[in-house]
Each structure stands twice: as structure tokens, then as C-alpha cells.
Coordinates of C-alpha atoms in Angstrom, one line a residue:
Chain A
M13 CA 27.8 -5.1 17.2
A14 CA 28.2 -8.5 17.0
K15 CA 28.9 -10.7 13.2
L16 CA 26.5 -12.9 11.7
R17 CA 27.3 -16.0 11.5
F18 CA 24.8 -18.8 9.4
E19 CA 25.0 -21.9 8.0
L20 CA 21.2 -22.7 6.7
T21 CA 19.6 -24.8 4.1
H22 CA 16.0 -24.8 2.4
Q23 CA 14.7 -26.5 0.3
R24 CA 11.1 -25.4 -1.5
G25 CA 10.1 -27.9 -4.6
E26 CA 13.5 -27.9 -6.9
F27 CA 14.6 -24.9 -5.1
V28 CA 17.8 -25.1 -3.4
L29 CA 18.7 -23.2 -0.5
N30 CA 22.4 -23.7 0.9
A31 CA 24.7 -20.6 1.5
A32 CA 26.4 -20.3 5.1
A33 CA 28.3 -16.6 5.4
T34 CA 29.8 -14.6 8.6
L35 CA 28.5 -11.0 7.9
P36 CA 30.5 -8.2 9.9
E37 CA 29.3 -6.1 12.1
A38 CA 29.1 -2.8 10.7
G39 CA 27.9 -1.3 7.2
V40 CA 26.4 -2.5 4.8
T41 CA 26.1 -5.6 3.5
M42 CA 24.1 -6.3 0.2
L43 CA 23.3 -9.3 -1.1
F44 CA 23.1 -8.7 -4.6
G45 CA 22.0 -11.7 -7.5
P46 CA 19.9 -11.8 -10.1
S47 CA 15.6 -12.6 -9.0
G48 CA 14.5 -15.8 -7.8
S49 CA 18.8 -16.8 -6.8
G50 CA 17.2 -16.7 -2.8
K51 CA 18.2 -14.2 -1.6
S52 CA 14.7 -13.1 0.5
T53 CA 13.9 -17.0 1.2
L54 CA 17.5 -16.2 3.1
L55 CA 16.6 -13.0 4.7
M56 CA 13.6 -14.9 5.9
A57 CA 15.5 -17.7 7.4
L58 CA 18.0 -15.0 9.2
A59 CA 14.7 -13.4 10.8
G60 CA 13.0 -17.2 11.7
L61 CA 10.1 -16.0 9.7
L62 CA 10.8 -18.7 7.5
H63 CA 12.4 -22.2 8.9
G64 CA 15.5 -23.5 7.6
E65 CA 17.1 -26.4 8.7
G66 CA 20.6 -25.1 10.2
V67 CA 22.8 -22.0 12.2
V68 CA 22.4 -18.6 13.1
A69 CA 24.8 -16.8 15.5
H70 CA 24.5 -13.6 17.0
G71 CA 28.0 -13.7 18.3
D72 CA 28.1 -15.3 20.2
Q73 CA 24.5 -15.5 21.2
C74 CA 21.9 -18.4 19.6
W75 CA 19.5 -17.6 16.4
Q76 CA 18.4 -21.4 15.1
A77 CA 20.6 -24.7 15.6
S78 CA 18.8 -27.7 14.5
A79 CA 20.9 -29.5 16.2
R80 CA 20.2 -28.7 19.7
R81 CA 17.4 -27.8 19.1
C82 CA 17.3 -23.5 19.7
F83 CA 14.9 -21.1 17.1
V84 CA 14.7 -18.3 18.7
P85 CA 11.5 -17.0 17.6
P86 CA 11.1 -13.2 15.6
H87 CA 10.2 -11.4 17.7
R88 CA 13.2 -12.3 20.4
R89 CA 16.1 -11.7 17.4
P90 CA 17.3 -8.2 18.9
L91 CA 16.6 -8.0 14.5
S92 CA 14.2 -5.8 12.8
V93 CA 12.6 -5.9 8.8
V94 CA 11.6 -4.1 5.9
F95 CA 10.0 -5.0 3.5
Q96 CA 9.9 -4.4 -0.2
D97 CA 5.7 -3.8 0.7
G98 CA 5.7 -2.1 3.3
R99 CA 3.6 -4.1 5.4
L100 CA 2.7 -0.8 7.3
F101 CA -0.3 -1.2 9.4
E102 CA -3.7 0.0 7.3
H103 CA -5.8 0.4 10.5
M104 CA -2.7 2.7 12.5
S105 CA -1.9 6.4 11.9
V106 CA 2.4 6.5 10.6
E107 CA 2.7 8.2 13.7
E108 CA 1.4 5.2 15.5
N109 CA 3.0 2.9 13.2
L110 CA 6.3 4.2 14.1
R111 CA 5.2 4.0 17.9
F112 CA 4.3 -0.3 18.0
A113 CA 8.3 -0.1 16.9
W114 CA 9.1 2.3 19.0
Q115 CA 7.6 1.0 22.3
H116 CA 7.8 -3.6 20.5
G117 CA 12.0 -2.9 19.2
H118 CA 14.3 -3.5 21.4
G119 CA 16.7 -0.8 22.4
A120 CA 19.8 -2.9 21.1
T121 CA 20.8 0.1 19.3
P122 CA 21.1 4.7 20.4
I123 CA 18.7 4.9 17.8
A124 CA 17.2 8.5 18.5
W125 CA 14.0 9.1 17.4
D126 CA 14.1 12.4 15.9
V127 CA 17.3 11.5 14.0
V128 CA 15.2 9.2 12.2
V129 CA 11.8 11.4 11.8
D130 CA 14.0 14.4 10.1
G131 CA 16.1 12.0 8.5
L132 CA 13.8 10.5 6.5
G133 CA 11.2 14.2 6.6
I134 CA 8.0 12.3 8.0
A135 CA 8.3 14.2 10.3
P136 CA 4.6 16.4 7.9
W137 CA 2.9 12.9 7.5
L138 CA 3.0 12.0 11.0
K139 CA -1.1 12.4 12.0
R140 CA -2.3 10.6 8.3
R141 CA -3.2 7.2 7.4
P142 CA -0.6 4.9 5.8
Q143 CA -3.7 4.9 2.6
Q144 CA -2.9 8.6 2.6
L145 CA 0.2 8.2 1.8
S146 CA 2.7 7.4 -1.8
G147 CA 4.3 4.4 -2.4
G148 CA 7.7 6.5 -2.0
Q149 CA 6.1 8.0 1.4
R150 CA 5.0 4.8 2.2
Q151 CA 8.1 3.4 1.8
R152 CA 10.0 5.7 4.0
V153 CA 7.5 5.4 6.1
A154 CA 8.7 1.6 6.8
L155 CA 12.5 2.8 6.3
A156 CA 11.7 4.5 9.7
R157 CA 9.5 1.9 11.5
G158 CA 12.4 -1.1 11.4
L159 CA 14.1 2.2 12.2
L160 CA 12.9 3.0 15.6
V161 CA 13.7 -0.4 16.6
R162 CA 16.9 -0.3 17.3
P163 CA 17.4 -3.6 16.4
A164 CA 21.3 -4.9 16.4
W165 CA 20.8 -5.9 12.4
L166 CA 18.7 -4.4 10.1
F167 CA 17.2 -6.1 7.6
L168 CA 15.5 -5.1 3.9
D169 CA 14.4 -6.6 1.6
E170 CA 14.7 -5.2 -1.8
P171 CA 12.9 -1.6 0.5
L172 CA 13.2 0.6 -3.2
S173 CA 12.0 -2.2 -6.1
A174 CA 7.9 -0.2 -6.0
L175 CA 9.0 2.8 -6.2
D176 CA 9.2 4.9 -9.5
A177 CA 13.2 5.8 -10.2
P178 CA 12.7 9.8 -9.1
A179 CA 11.1 8.2 -5.5
R180 CA 14.3 5.3 -5.5
S181 CA 17.4 8.2 -5.8
E182 CA 14.8 10.9 -2.6
I183 CA 15.2 6.9 -0.8
L184 CA 19.0 6.7 -1.4
A185 CA 19.8 9.8 -1.1
L186 CA 18.0 10.6 2.4
L187 CA 20.1 7.4 3.6
E188 CA 22.7 8.4 2.4
G189 CA 22.2 11.9 4.5
L190 CA 21.8 9.1 7.1
K191 CA 24.1 6.5 7.1
A192 CA 26.5 8.4 8.7
D193 CA 24.6 8.7 12.1
L194 CA 23.4 5.1 12.1
E195 CA 25.9 3.3 14.1
L196 CA 23.5 -0.3 12.6
P197 CA 24.9 -2.7 10.5
M198 CA 22.4 -4.4 7.7
L199 CA 21.6 -6.4 5.1
W200 CA 20.3 -5.5 1.8
V201 CA 18.8 -8.1 -0.4
T202 CA 19.0 -6.4 -3.9
H203 CA 19.9 -6.8 -7.9
S204 CA 20.5 -3.3 -8.3
I205 CA 23.4 -1.6 -9.8
E206 CA 22.6 1.8 -8.5
E207 CA 21.6 0.4 -5.0
V208 CA 25.2 -1.4 -4.7
E209 CA 27.6 1.1 -5.2
R210 CA 26.2 4.4 -3.5
L211 CA 25.2 2.4 -0.4
G212 CA 27.2 -0.7 -0.3
D213 CA 30.0 -1.5 1.9
Q214 CA 30.8 -5.4 1.9
V215 CA 29.3 -6.9 -1.3
V216 CA 27.9 -10.8 -0.7
F217 CA 26.6 -12.3 -4.8
M218 CA 24.6 -15.1 -4.3
D219 CA 22.7 -17.1 -7.1
S220 CA 20.8 -20.7 -7.7
G221 CA 20.5 -20.8 -3.7
Q222 CA 24.4 -20.3 -3.0
L223 CA 26.1 -18.0 -1.2
Q224 CA 30.8 -16.0 -2.1
P225 CA 32.2 -14.9 0.8
P226 CA 31.6 -10.9 1.4
Q227 CA 33.6 -9.2 0.2
S228 CA 34.6 -4.9 0.3
L229 CA 32.2 -2.9 -2.4
Q230 CA 35.7 -2.3 -3.8
A231 CA 36.7 -5.4 -5.1
A232 CA 33.6 -6.3 -5.9
I233 CA 33.7 -4.6 -8.3
R234 CA 36.6 -5.4 -9.2
Q235 CA 35.5 -9.0 -9.7
P236 CA 35.4 -10.3 -13.2
G237 CA 32.7 -12.8 -14.1
T238 CA 30.3 -10.6 -11.6
P239 CA 26.9 -7.7 -12.7
L240 CA 29.2 -5.2 -11.0
F241 CA 32.1 -5.6 -13.2
R242 CA 32.3 -3.4 -17.1
E243 CA 35.9 -5.3 -17.6
E244 CA 34.9 -2.7 -20.8
A245 CA 35.1 0.4 -18.9
P246 CA 37.0 -0.6 -15.3
V247 CA 35.8 2.1 -12.8
A248 CA 37.0 2.9 -8.6
L249 CA 34.0 4.2 -6.2
L250 CA 35.8 6.3 -4.3
T251 CA 34.0 7.9 -1.4
G252 CA 33.7 12.0 -0.2
T253 CA 32.1 14.6 1.8
V254 CA 30.5 17.0 0.6
S255 CA 32.0 20.4 1.7
V256 CA 30.0 22.5 -1.1
P257 CA 27.5 22.0 -2.9
C258 CA 27.3 23.9 -5.8
D259 CA 29.6 26.6 -6.1
G260 CA 29.4 29.9 -9.1
Y261 CA 30.3 27.1 -11.6
G262 CA 27.9 24.9 -11.4
L263 CA 30.7 22.1 -8.7
S264 CA 30.2 20.8 -5.6
Q265 CA 34.1 19.9 -3.9
L266 CA 34.2 17.1 -1.7
Q267 CA 36.4 15.9 0.7
L268 CA 38.5 13.4 0.9
G269 CA 40.6 13.1 3.5
E270 CA 42.8 16.3 3.5
S271 CA 42.7 16.1 -0.9
R272 CA 39.5 18.2 -2.2
L273 CA 37.7 17.6 -5.5
F274 CA 35.5 19.4 -8.1
A275 CA 32.7 17.1 -9.3
H276 CA 29.9 18.2 -10.4
A277 CA 26.3 19.6 -8.5
V278 CA 24.8 18.0 -6.1
T279 CA 21.8 18.6 -3.8
A280 CA 22.9 16.8 -0.7
P281 CA 24.0 18.9 1.5
I282 CA 27.1 20.2 3.9
G283 CA 28.3 16.4 5.7
T284 CA 27.3 14.7 3.3
N285 CA 29.3 11.3 2.6
V286 CA 28.5 9.7 -1.2
R287 CA 30.2 7.9 -3.8
L288 CA 31.5 8.9 -7.0
R289 CA 32.2 6.5 -10.3
V290 CA 35.5 7.5 -11.7
P291 CA 36.2 5.4 -15.0
A292 CA 39.6 4.2 -15.0
A293 CA 39.6 6.3 -18.7
S294 CA 39.0 9.2 -17.4
V295 CA 41.9 10.1 -14.7
T296 CA 45.8 9.7 -16.8
L297 CA 48.8 9.9 -14.8
S298 CA 52.1 13.0 -14.6
R299 CA 54.8 12.2 -13.0
A300 CA 54.7 16.6 -12.1
P301 CA 51.6 18.9 -10.5
L302 CA 50.2 19.9 -14.2
E303 CA 50.2 23.2 -14.2
E304 CA 47.3 25.0 -16.9
T305 CA 45.3 22.5 -18.1
S306 CA 41.7 21.7 -18.0
A307 CA 41.6 19.5 -15.5
L308 CA 40.3 20.3 -12.4
N309 CA 41.5 17.9 -10.0
Q310 CA 45.6 16.8 -9.5
L311 CA 45.3 13.9 -6.8
P312 CA 48.5 12.7 -5.1
A313 CA 48.7 9.4 -5.4
Q314 CA 51.0 5.8 -4.6
V315 CA 51.4 3.8 -7.6
M316 CA 50.1 -0.1 -5.7
S317 CA 49.9 -2.5 -8.7
L318 CA 50.4 -2.6 -12.8
G319 CA 47.9 -4.4 -14.5
E320 CA 47.9 -7.5 -17.4
V321 CA 48.2 -5.4 -20.4
Q322 CA 44.9 -5.9 -22.4
G323 CA 45.4 -4.4 -26.1
H324 CA 47.9 -1.6 -26.3
Q325 CA 46.1 -0.4 -22.8
Q326 CA 46.5 -1.7 -19.4
L327 CA 44.7 -0.8 -15.5
V328 CA 47.0 1.1 -13.1
T329 CA 45.8 0.6 -9.2
L330 CA 46.8 3.6 -7.1
A331 CA 46.1 4.3 -3.8
L332 CA 44.8 8.6 -2.6
A333 CA 46.5 9.6 0.6
D334 CA 43.3 9.0 2.4
G335 CA 44.0 5.3 1.1
Q336 CA 41.0 4.8 -1.1
T337 CA 41.4 2.7 -4.1
L338 CA 41.4 4.7 -8.0
L339 CA 42.1 3.1 -11.2
A340 CA 43.6 5.0 -14.6
Q341 CA 43.3 3.6 -17.6
V342 CA 46.8 4.0 -19.5
T343 CA 48.4 2.6 -22.8
R344 CA 51.7 1.0 -22.9
R345 CA 53.0 3.9 -25.0
S346 CA 52.2 5.7 -21.6
L347 CA 53.2 3.4 -19.2
Q348 CA 56.6 3.0 -20.7
M349 CA 57.8 6.7 -20.9
L350 CA 56.7 7.2 -17.3
D351 CA 58.4 4.2 -15.9
L352 CA 56.1 3.4 -13.0
Q353 CA 56.6 1.4 -10.7
P354 CA 54.9 -0.1 -8.0
G355 CA 55.6 2.5 -4.4
E356 CA 56.0 5.2 -6.5
Q357 CA 54.6 8.7 -5.3
I358 CA 52.3 10.1 -8.7
W359 CA 49.9 12.6 -9.6
A360 CA 46.1 11.0 -10.5
V361 CA 44.8 14.0 -12.9
I362 CA 40.6 13.8 -13.1
K363 CA 38.3 16.0 -15.0
A364 CA 35.2 17.2 -13.3
V365 CA 33.2 13.7 -12.6
S366 CA 29.5 12.6 -11.8
V367 CA 28.4 12.3 -7.9
L368 CA 26.2 8.3 -8.2
Chain B
M2 CA -54.6 -9.1 25.4
A3 CA -50.2 -8.6 26.2
L4 CA -47.3 -9.2 24.6
D5 CA -45.3 -12.5 26.6
W6 CA -42.6 -11.5 27.4
T7 CA -41.6 -14.5 29.0
P8 CA -40.0 -16.8 26.3
L9 CA -38.8 -13.6 24.8
W10 CA -36.7 -12.9 27.6
L11 CA -34.9 -16.0 28.0
T12 CA -34.3 -16.3 23.6
F13 CA -32.4 -13.4 24.4
K14 CA -30.2 -14.4 27.1
V15 CA -29.4 -17.9 25.6
A16 CA -28.6 -15.8 22.3
A17 CA -26.1 -13.6 23.6
L18 CA -25.2 -16.8 26.3
T19 CA -24.4 -18.8 23.6
T20 CA -22.8 -15.6 21.5
V21 CA -20.3 -14.8 24.2
I22 CA -19.5 -19.3 24.0
L23 CA -18.6 -18.5 20.8
L24 CA -16.1 -15.9 20.3
I25 CA -13.8 -16.5 22.9
V26 CA -14.0 -20.3 21.5
G27 CA -14.7 -19.7 17.8
T28 CA -11.7 -17.2 17.7
P29 CA -8.5 -19.7 18.2
L30 CA -10.7 -22.3 16.1
A31 CA -10.8 -19.9 12.8
L32 CA -7.4 -18.8 13.9
W33 CA -6.4 -22.8 13.0
L34 CA -8.3 -22.9 9.9
A35 CA -7.0 -19.2 8.9
F36 CA -3.0 -20.0 9.2
S37 CA -3.4 -24.1 9.4
R38 CA -1.0 -25.4 7.2
S39 CA -2.5 -28.7 8.2
R40 CA -3.3 -31.3 5.3
W41 CA -5.9 -33.1 7.4
R42 CA -8.2 -28.7 7.8
F43 CA -10.0 -29.7 5.3
L44 CA -11.5 -32.4 7.4
F45 CA -11.9 -29.6 10.3
E46 CA -13.9 -27.7 7.9
A47 CA -16.7 -29.9 7.1
L48 CA -17.2 -30.2 10.9
I49 CA -17.5 -27.7 11.5
A50 CA -20.0 -26.5 8.6
L51 CA -22.0 -29.4 9.7
P52 CA -24.7 -27.4 11.0
L53 CA -25.9 -25.6 8.0
V54 CA -26.7 -28.5 6.8
L55 CA -28.1 -31.3 8.7
P56 CA -31.2 -31.5 9.7
P57 CA -31.3 -29.5 13.6
T58 CA -33.6 -32.9 14.6
V59 CA -30.4 -35.0 14.2
L60 CA -28.0 -33.0 15.2
G61 CA -31.0 -32.7 18.7
F62 CA -31.3 -36.0 19.2
Y63 CA -27.2 -36.9 18.6
L64 CA -26.6 -34.3 21.3
L65 CA -28.9 -35.9 23.4
I66 CA -27.9 -39.5 24.0
A67 CA -24.1 -37.6 24.3
M68 CA -25.7 -35.3 27.9
A69 CA -27.9 -38.9 28.9
P70 CA -26.8 -39.2 32.9
D71 CA -25.7 -41.4 31.9
S72 CA -23.2 -41.4 28.5
P73 CA -19.9 -40.0 29.4
I74 CA -20.6 -36.6 29.5
G75 CA -24.0 -36.4 31.2
Q76 CA -21.5 -38.5 34.3
L77 CA -18.8 -35.5 33.7
Y78 CA -22.0 -32.9 34.3
A79 CA -23.4 -34.5 37.7
A80 CA -20.5 -35.6 39.4
L81 CA -19.0 -31.6 38.3
F82 CA -22.9 -30.0 38.5
P83 CA -24.8 -32.8 41.2
D84 CA -28.4 -31.3 41.1
R85 CA -29.3 -30.7 37.8
T86 CA -28.4 -32.4 34.1
L87 CA -28.5 -30.9 31.2
P88 CA -31.9 -32.0 28.8
F89 CA -34.3 -30.1 29.3
S90 CA -32.7 -27.6 31.6
F91 CA -31.0 -23.8 30.0
E92 CA -28.0 -25.3 30.8
G93 CA -28.6 -27.6 28.2
V94 CA -30.1 -25.6 25.1
V95 CA -26.9 -23.4 25.3
V96 CA -24.6 -26.5 25.1
A97 CA -26.6 -27.1 22.2
S98 CA -27.5 -23.6 20.3
V99 CA -23.3 -22.9 20.4
L100 CA -22.8 -26.5 18.4
Y101 CA -25.4 -25.0 16.9
S102 CA -24.6 -22.0 15.7
L103 CA -20.5 -22.7 15.4
P104 CA -20.5 -21.5 11.6
F105 CA -22.0 -18.7 11.8
A106 CA -19.4 -17.6 14.0
V107 CA -16.7 -19.6 13.4
Q108 CA -16.3 -18.9 9.6
P109 CA -17.0 -15.5 9.2
L110 CA -14.4 -15.6 11.6
M111 CA -12.3 -17.0 9.1
H112 CA -12.2 -15.3 6.8
A113 CA -11.4 -12.9 8.5
F114 CA -8.0 -13.5 8.9
E115 CA -7.0 -15.1 6.0
Q116 CA -8.5 -11.2 4.6
V117 CA -5.1 -9.4 6.1
G118 CA -3.1 -12.8 5.9
E119 CA 0.0 -13.5 7.8
K120 CA 2.4 -11.0 6.5
P121 CA 1.5 -7.6 9.6
L122 CA 1.6 -10.3 11.0
Q123 CA 4.7 -10.9 10.4
A124 CA 5.8 -6.4 10.0
A125 CA 4.2 -7.0 13.5
A126 CA 6.9 -10.1 14.6
V127 CA 9.9 -9.1 13.5
L128 CA 9.8 -4.6 14.5
G129 CA 9.6 -6.5 18.4
A130 CA 5.6 -7.2 19.2
G131 CA 4.7 -11.4 20.6
P132 CA 1.4 -13.4 19.5
W133 CA -0.2 -11.7 22.2
T134 CA -0.2 -7.9 21.0
R135 CA 0.1 -9.6 17.2
F136 CA -3.7 -11.1 17.8
W137 CA -4.3 -8.1 20.0
K138 CA -3.0 -4.9 18.3
V139 CA -3.1 -5.5 14.9
L140 CA -5.2 -9.0 14.2
V141 CA -8.1 -8.1 16.3
P142 CA -8.6 -4.2 14.9
L143 CA -7.6 -4.6 10.8
S144 CA -10.3 -7.9 10.7
R145 CA -12.8 -7.1 13.7
H146 CA -16.0 -6.4 11.2
G147 CA -15.2 -10.6 10.7
F148 CA -16.1 -10.0 14.3
L149 CA -18.8 -7.9 14.2
I150 CA -21.1 -10.3 11.7
A151 CA -19.1 -13.1 13.4
A152 CA -21.2 -12.5 16.1
T153 CA -24.3 -10.9 15.1
L154 CA -25.0 -13.8 12.7
A155 CA -24.5 -15.8 15.6
F156 CA -26.6 -14.1 17.6
A157 CA -29.8 -14.1 15.6
H158 CA -29.2 -17.6 14.3
T159 CA -29.7 -18.3 17.8
V160 CA -32.7 -16.3 18.5
G161 CA -33.6 -18.2 14.9
E162 CA -33.4 -21.6 15.9
F163 CA -36.2 -24.1 16.4
G164 CA -35.2 -27.7 16.3
V165 CA -32.3 -28.8 18.6
V166 CA -34.2 -26.6 21.2
L167 CA -36.9 -28.5 21.4
M168 CA -35.4 -31.7 20.9
V169 CA -33.0 -30.9 24.1
G170 CA -35.0 -28.4 25.8
G171 CA -38.4 -29.7 25.8
N172 CA -41.4 -26.5 25.7
I173 CA -40.4 -26.3 29.0
P174 CA -42.0 -22.0 29.9
G175 CA -39.3 -20.3 31.5
V176 CA -36.4 -22.5 31.4
T177 CA -35.9 -23.8 27.5
Q178 CA -39.3 -22.4 26.5
V179 CA -38.0 -19.9 23.3
A180 CA -39.7 -17.7 21.2
S181 CA -40.0 -19.8 18.6
I182 CA -41.0 -22.3 20.9
A183 CA -43.7 -21.0 22.2
I184 CA -44.9 -20.0 17.7
Y185 CA -45.7 -23.2 17.9
D186 CA -46.5 -23.8 20.9
H187 CA -49.8 -20.8 20.7
V188 CA -50.5 -22.1 16.8
E189 CA -50.9 -25.7 17.8
N190 CA -53.7 -24.0 21.2
M191 CA -55.1 -22.0 18.2
E192 CA -54.0 -18.5 20.6
Y193 CA -52.9 -16.9 16.9
T194 CA -52.7 -13.9 18.2
Q195 CA -50.3 -14.2 20.7
A196 CA -48.1 -15.7 17.9
H197 CA -49.4 -12.9 15.6
M198 CA -47.1 -11.1 18.1
L199 CA -44.5 -13.4 18.6
S200 CA -44.4 -13.4 15.1
A201 CA -44.0 -9.9 14.3
V202 CA -41.2 -9.3 16.6
L203 CA -38.4 -12.1 15.3
L204 CA -39.6 -10.8 12.0
I205 CA -38.8 -7.2 12.0
F206 CA -35.7 -7.8 14.7
S207 CA -33.8 -11.0 12.2
F208 CA -35.4 -8.3 8.9
A209 CA -33.3 -5.4 11.8
V210 CA -29.6 -7.5 11.7
L211 CA -29.3 -9.0 8.7
A212 CA -30.2 -5.6 6.7
L213 CA -27.3 -4.2 9.8
V214 CA -24.7 -6.9 8.5
Y215 CA -25.2 -6.2 4.7
R216 CA -25.2 -2.4 5.8
L217 CA -21.9 -3.3 7.2
N218 CA -20.2 -6.4 5.2
R219 CA -20.8 -3.1 2.6
S220 CA -18.7 0.0 4.2
W221 CA -15.8 -2.4 5.3
G222 CA -15.2 -3.6 1.9
R223 CA -14.5 -0.2 1.4
L224 CA -13.4 0.7 3.7
D225 CA -10.7 -2.5 3.5
G226 CA -10.7 -2.1 -0.9

């Protein structure tokens, strides 16, 4: 795996792309921005399907360097693209589509055929033709085909935006299950906040052909002025592993490091990594563990910093035992009574929360 | 009175050879026309469509001039094949037929390639498939009806030519006397029975070919749409 570094410009009529960044070699990088901001154009230029001007380097490997007249054609770049419209080969069966990718693919990353085909639930349709599949099924095949190239980078160009909500959330759930098994960096173009929050590890904001530097998802949702930030209701995103999908009380149990967290029941199977959205307003703080409380969750945490006073509220940033960040919104009065200082240990008390 | 098979067999040989050459030559031309973003594309389209509107005698006349033994092409041909000349020969008739039927092969291919479009080819490229694989495994199967229609029309149109062959090939039985010219010859000599028989064969053949093309057009159209 290697970093992807680029400095690209491209002009098309009024629109000017002028983008430079270095993308980390692990996890899902979300390229997020409004439609018309040039996300897909950038993706096509990185894939070599569109001739921009500038430099694209994969580790120490040159993909493009206009000054040195280096331009590696798309089929020689160890990448794969999943398009919004799937672009399955209509003259081939599902299996032939997948075999095409398997046979001509780069094999840059070890990915097993069965992991992909079973993980995306495609096995029952292998003999079918693309024309016999629904939109959601087609897109699952397109994702599988992209993965079976076993690329060094997987690019996804709004892979779910043409689908209806049930099909979209079904695929998101499948990808959550698959993500842990794949050590494959992905660049995912989207304008869906849900996709960013459920699958993103890094976020790159794009607007009018310009990029902001990549930042972690946690940092991105706390950055004011972005579509991911909700000033009136700050939230933290936590990642947990499902240990019990649904107990007798309609609750799931998630493992966050050593700690256990109760959330509303999930459909994801045991072992899946899921994301939780915890609004700062639903977190209260206590110096000692509470007894006889209705709140289901009490997690030990360390106070990292105290935010600015906003009205009579103050935002407290906490670090959980496994290093994840949690936010708590507390009144100024409570803070004075608790007399919190950064570095102190505290208990974060949370009601049952919902999995994204 | 038995049917004279010589002109029919000659016609078949000319048409079959022309069709094969046209598929080989026409495919890259159609590829370029379908996917080129050159601003001069329209000029090439017009040039290739010329035989559709030009009187065959005009094309035949220029070809005769171009093939003459003292012309550059004639001299090149003489250098390659010392004992032969292009005018009034089987090879000359084939060369003329290729040019005359060019639009009938190139246009269906170009339309088929345009209909397939760049998207499946891009998809194949980012799955790691090189140009050769993209052509044989993606473009050809997806535009197979275009190849079938191009081949059928090129063959049928070559069978139906008259003026160009007469100008370039003349009327040499067994060498350049194709069926259409044989019919003309029979009528000139008041041999109506022979003219009837040859004409009936061509009429039935042409109708069958056109029926096949329209049938294919319909069923492929439904399959793809």
C-alpha cells in the first residue's frame, strides 16, 4: 500500500479544477462536496480516464508527470473504479463480469474471491445476466467486480447515489461487514453525509474545484462551516464491534476496547464494526459511577479540553479508554460545581444510543 | 437453356473478397470516426459517404485514371506484380468495389461503436484490460449486430454494382463480367431467357438479404434496448 499524491489542474469551459493532496494509504477517504464541485472530474483524472495537467504519484511510482511526459494509461495503473452507473458488461453473465476483473486485474492486494462474493451476497446471481438484476443488485456486482481487480487503490464515484434508500443502506451494511477484511485504501466520492459518517476514516472537502487537506472523520465533523458540522447539536462518532446484535430487551451490545456499550438493536452480525452517533447533549458527566440510574452506559473517560462557553453551555471533549473521542455538552453551572480540569478522570453517562 | 454460373460465381468471389477487405479496413476507420474528437472528423465522414451520391461512372473514371500503368499507383502495382495491371482485371474490380461499398461497411460499424460508447470501454480499462482485450472482449461483442449488418450490406451492395465495374473492369467473361454486366450483355444481344434467369436470381438474393438485415435490426434492437 502506498500514499497517493497529486497536483492536478484541468479546465473545462468555466470550470477549473486545481487540486493537490496526499491521501493516506489506509482506510476510506471520503471526497465530499456539493455536486458540480469537480469530485468526479478529479477521480477520472486520477484514474487516467481524463487528461489533466500535473503530477500523480502512487508511492514512488509515477502515474502522471506532465513535465516529464509520463502518463501511465488507466489499465496499467493498479487501481479500479466503481462507477455510479455500475457499467456492468451487458453481454456477460454476472460471473463472467467478475471473472473479467479477476483475470485482467492487477492482483496488487490479496483479496479472496469468496470473501467478496459471499460478503456482498452475490453467489445466488452468478449465472444471471445484468439485465435480470435490480439497481441495488447491479451495484453490488459492480462493487464486487471493482474489488476482484485486487487493486492497490479502489476509487468509487458516488457508488450508491443512484439507489433508493433501502438498497443504499443494505449495501452500506454489507460494506461495514466487509471493510475490516479488506486492507485496501479507498477514495470514495460522495455528497451523502450518511455515507461519510458510516464508512469514512478520512475526509477531504472539495468545493469549486479546490481541495482542503485530508483530515480524520472526527476532526471533520468538529470543523465549523462544513456540511458535516451541526453547531446546534455537536455529535461524536464512535466505532464499536457488535458482540450481541439483539438481546431480550431489544438492545445490542457493542465492544469499545474494554468497555461495553448498550445501543438499540442492530441487524449487523457479531463482529461487525459499526458507527454510533452520540449527540453531546445526551452525555452527562459524573465524578463517581452512578448507582440506581436509568442510563444504560457509564464509560470511564479522561477530560481532554474544555470548549468555549456558548450561552450557558460548554462543550467538554473526552477521551475514552480506547482513545476514541466523545463530546459532552454541560451547563456552565454544572461545570463549576464539578470543577473539571483537563487530564482528570471522569465517568461519561449515556443513555442507549442508535447505531448509524 | 441452362443458367450460366460463371458470372454468378465471379460476382460471389468479388463480393466475398470485398466484404472481408472492407471489414478489415472499415473497422479502424469506423473506430476513429466514432471516438475521435478531431474537428476535422466531418471531412472524413463526407469523404467516406461520397460513393453514396457520386454517379458510379465518376468514381470509375477517376479510378481508371488512377490505375493507369503510367500513374503513380499503376507504377507501384507494376513494381510489385510485374506481369499484371489493375484496369480490366479481377484485382482492379475488387479495388473498385472496396471503394464503392466503403460507406456501407463503415457507417453501420460507426453507428454501432457510437451506440456502445466509451463507458463500457472505460470500465474495462479500469479493470486492467488493455486496448486489445477491450476491443475483442467488450467492443466487438457489444457491437456484433453492426458487424453483421456491415458485412451483409457490403456484400449485397457489391453484388448490385454495375457502373464502376464496367468502367474499371470492362466486360471480360470469366474475369470481370459479373452478373449485372452479364445481364446487360444478354439484353444487348436479345438473349432474354438468360437475362430473365440471372435477373431472377439477383432479385431473390437481394430481397432475401434485405429481409435478413431488417429482421436482424429489429431483433437486436429489442435485445439491446
